[in-house]
Amino acid sequence: MKVALVGATGYGGVELIRLLHNHPVFELNAIYSHSKGGESIRSYYPHLTGAVELIMDDIDPEKIKAKSDLVFLAVPAGISRDWSKRLRDAGLKVVDLSGDFRLEDVEDYKKWYKKDPIAKEELEGVVFGLADIVKDEIRNATFISNPGCYPTASVLGLYPLAKEKMIVKNSIVIDAKSGVTGAGRGASVANLFSEIDENLKIYKVNTHQHTPEIEQQLNRWDPEIGMITFETHLIPMNRGIMATEYVDLKSPITAEELHKLYTETYKDVKFVRVRPLGEFPSTKEVQGSNYCDIGVSVNVRTGKAVIVSVIDNLVKGAAGQAIQNANIWTGLDEAAGLDLLPMYP
Amino acid sequence: MKVALVGATGYGGVELIRLLHNHPVFELNAIYSHSKGGESIRSYYPHLTGAVELIMDDIDPEKIKAKSDLVFLAVPAGISRDWSKRLRDAGLKVVDLSGDFRLEDVEDYKKWYKKDPIAKEELEGVVFGLADIVKDEIRNATFISNPGCYPTASVLGLYPLAKEKMIVKNSIVIDAKSGVTGAGRGASVANLFSEIDENLKIYKVNTHQHTPEIEQQLNRWDPEIGMITFETHLIPMNRGIMATEYVDLKSPITAEELHKLYTETYKDVKFVRVRPLGEFPSTKEVQGSNYCDIGVSVNVRTGKAVIVSVIDNLVKGAAGQAIQNANIWTGLDEAAGLDLLPMYP
Amino acid sequence: MKVALVGATGYGGVELIRLLHNHPVFELNAIYSHSKGGESIRSYYPHLTGAVELIMDDIDPEKIKAKSDLVFLAVPAGISRDWSKRLRDAGLKVVDLSGDFRLEDVEDYKKWYKKDPIAKEELEGVVFGLADIVKDEIRNATFISNPGCYPTASVLGLYPLAKEKMIVKNSIVIDAKSGVTGAGRGASVANLFSEIDENLKIYKVNTHQHTPEIEQQLNRWDPEIGMITFETHLIPMNRGIMATEYVDLKSPITAEELHKLYTETYKDVKFVRVRPLGEFPSTKEVQGSNYCDIGVSVNVRTGKAVIVSVIDNLVKGAAGQAIQNANIWTGLDEAAGLDLLPMYP
Amino acid sequence: MKVALVGATGYGGVELIRLLHNHPVFELNAIYSHSKGGESIRSYYPHLTGAVELIMDDIDPEKIKAKSDLVFLAVPAGISRDWSKRLRDAGLKVVDLSGDFRLEDVEDYKKWYKKDPIAKEELEGVVFGLADIVKDEIRNATFISNPGCYPTASVLGLYPLAKEKMIVKNSIVIDAKSGVTGAGRGASVANLFSEIDENLKIYKVNTHQHTPEIEQQLNRWDPEIGMITFETHLIPMNRGIMATEYVDLKSPITAEELHKLYTETYKDVKFVRVRPLGEFPSTKEVQGSNYCDIGVSVNVRTGKAVIVSVIDNLVKGAAGQAIQNANIWTGLDEAAGLDLLPMYP
């Protein structure tokens, strides 16, 4: 099956190229850029030399449709919305990696993204592709909105508690930490090596646009969950997200019970690995892979559940989950091309 | 004034050497080790070549007293307790950097440190040297127990709220992050570069021995604060601690009111810098300095106060605060030898 | 085809596990350890959770032979020698990743490794598996000694000049730089994160044991090359080797001519990529892949050729080349399981 | 003595602020910027909060002269030239940190900097301030051109051999490695954390503008030295330069003789530390300090001398040496404000 990539020069795009290179069914036969048509992807990423030497083409939905059946759309929020519509209209299956279609409430989009939202009717048939949880919905989607990196880690970390409606309203604190590739490849002083290395920053305090995305998902399973306190930190490393989640529970629970809930919930979910009780994952233990690893505990003194979930932000948090979504959507094994061990160390 | 250093080969010890090198009054004239007597400190730390070429001596309290008036004791918990007593008995002023004398409740020590506690009477006259807050106590101390690195950042971050008794019982979550020097210089696989670099770990989940130290201090100002949820993470950088504190408040407060509380509280405290409202400190902005920088916010949706406090764990979290304590204790300007700008970048 | 791994707990071993996981023909069905028999590999490497949960077994050549046809032997120099012999005697094909069989001159081994050499007759039939150059020899090997990481980068970087006999005797300077995984997983103060991070070290000045290995290979193609000056530096990163090679040439040459020599030499060599003239590779551009990338230049003012070659020390410098060797040896496509794009960033 | 800083927002500028903060005589009372007049330096560097809250002023030589006696000029090459003249004309002592006045041959400047050179007569009275070697010249200077970072490390590493005329013509290879602060604070994709971290790059192959600066200095002591082969690499760390120097000697020498030459040459030079024979410095061992540390060896097999010299590029390679120059020039102790131990780790 021929697939196309629109928006190849960001880190999410180039990670799609890496993963698709070993996909048994999908063949990436064309890449597109809205501003770099005519240039080779190699000139932006010399590591592709001799292996992927495609020339980027201007984005023309009809031409894309003539060559490919499915598109991975990896352009920024605000730009994705227009291309998405045109690509769908041209009859293409689209997996969109931006934030433009993730929020069901268009007012939320306006408030958190500070951009004009799409029309509500465009959200028709859009599935929020949290691939490890909503496989059936994905199979019937008309369009897939790939989840954000932080929401993927956070929601997978809290899903078992949410679906059991165990969480006290407004009590959730998510202290999230991310590697720097999450900030993209735009030139900026703030993300220079000399500014980030040997440094730890908090950013977008109380204003991160992934906040409503997480809330939307959790409230889907338990409308009593309400709002979350979500803070994000920049870690001096390339890849990886850790979400440390602090939750007040409606009723006391032992660590063993909590652990059992998680292992039961995820027992048939290939890409979510619940660690043995007492063990907690580190980000490098999922580096380069599509896994989300989870460790659970109960602080017996304060009664809070403390959950730790980690992903590679570029794989499970972007390109990997996008391919997993496309696999499910097109009837393939969800793990096609994704059965990779983490690269450690 | 002659001062001695006992326990020179750890990172806290060598940071004391760095800072004392430029102290206007204290002269470091002897260093001691319980196992490396006869060896030069240079052989452990070649960066001292030509500048500090002292030979370490065995620890003999009488001999130390003959040469020095004050001792910085930088040996591990469990070892410090015995030397402390002998050094005090020899008539020396002692600033102890270990955890042995920090907990007023000896049962807490036993539980969290998994070691036998000292006798309760040995805590007589011991002052917990949180130097920016308790200067008067320090002046009248007979022995100073230097605070831990995490407690320094955490307690300074929460002190204004605690002293005003604004915090809901058992509600505090401290998500703390530390550079790797906090783990010391012992050979271990877990702290190898290849294990830590490009990695983010949580460790000692719900069991970090600094938990009761933080609680003890906060409950001192408000016994209704109760217990905290305190988690610690290892960041791939050398120096720096950030504590992100999430607090439920008894009554709603605006960010402006919160900020005013902090700026008022710390307006005459040289080494605590409250950032302008909306600005949050990063760890490198205090690197190599004795500052604790704080940023404050209120999450208006959930009502939680979110406080961020950062320190250099080896300076304000260890050697710097120890010198600040010694300065105050001996009647010097508290900033003597510590008026250093952060090294950035 | 069933393959076994002996020595699984080092970084080279676990990288073999990662790469073999996606090999189309080789199936890793057993792993062995000389000291950790009975323990699970997962307990040493939690990133393998749920994916590779093999239990390590004691090394017993007969038992290994009963289960597997080919062994990757990833134990330290000095230990490998004995197991190699026993595994060969049991009828197994062995690809050895240690330095024990690389040096044809047993006196060199003694001098540089400071260990007793093997008997000269044990080197019979041993092929030094520089897989991109000596494929025919590999096909006819009775035992394969996998090249060292530095020699792989250095020799591939100099091979075109050596085979053309263009190099002035004793003139080669190789300034080599390596990531820290090359130092292995043994606990040591020198390799702690806090010692390595933000630091750059030179080590084993004039005494690195890879010196004679490089010389042996180069002199094979041109006995007039003589001796090299080879220095090694430790870079604060996990993976990657760069060798910067400075060479005096017997006759002047233009950069264009030099570049042509390299592109011609390597035009059919899949895993060696000569960059366009004026472009030089960085280590991350081969991270996680089996590529050796090369950039060439001539310093027109001094006449020296300056060559830059980079590899991932754990892939092309160890596990990847070992699999490439095994592929060739067993008649498979040399790229089986190795057609991976670099992981960037 | 009042001193001014022109060009405060680069890393060299802010390091001058750090070091001057503890200078016993120089008082930094004004800072200037050619484009940021009216803005506070704190807004660019929040780590200065509460300690250095100066407002940057537009550059007006007469106004500067009215407030200060000496200027540290830390603006880019090409911009420095014009301000230098105007500041000198206003009667100010100027220590210039740019490359504009370092090359005696204006054609060299044109060739390597790709900019128009200054008029030859403007070089009159300019002293190349290699502070550890040419103190007498500095005392009689009319203007001081502060050496580049790479030249400082490289020339100090080779000076003893050069002054003894022991070096074979055109034989020197300098393989230099630098931390990333050397690239400045300009926004660029190439210097983003995600591009640099876990990466090792060579750059400006055969074209680095410091090449003629090093040659000029070495040929000053021995005109037979000729040209050098100089390559530069970017190391994933903030600070530090290591120059590994490979030299053919006219006559054989033992390591002991070489070591003696170095220790004799530098025996009264406070800021150059020759390590004991067999020991080599790492960059972190001079971090934050004004030291240049040197290790020496002879490769007995090839006869080459291998010298290793390290500095902190922002201190000895920029701000520290600039202050050392100003100290000497104004008759102070050369170490005033610079007697700092390296910050380790």
XYZ file of C-alpha atoms in Angstrom, chain B residues 13 15 20-21 53-54 57 67 76 93 103 158 196 199 203 235 268 286 299 305 316-317 321 343:
24
model
C 33.354 18.263 50.323
C 32.413 22.133 46.714
C 36.150 28.443 50.962
C 38.963 29.243 48.552
C 47.379 20.687 47.538
C 46.526 19.650 51.077
C 44.872 13.483 57.578
C 44.570 23.643 64.285
C 27.686 10.072 55.103
C 32.049 24.233 66.374
C 15.088 14.701 62.406
C 6.427 26.540 50.796
C 21.721 8.302 33.055
C 17.260 9.154 30.482
C 13.496 6.760 42.282
C 17.633 14.519 35.670
C 15.001 41.149 53.038
C 21.266 29.488 40.010
C -4.063 27.476 38.618
C -1.143 27.013 43.994
C 22.486 26.189 48.541
C 21.654 22.505 48.987
C 24.291 26.914 52.947
C 27.583 30.537 36.189
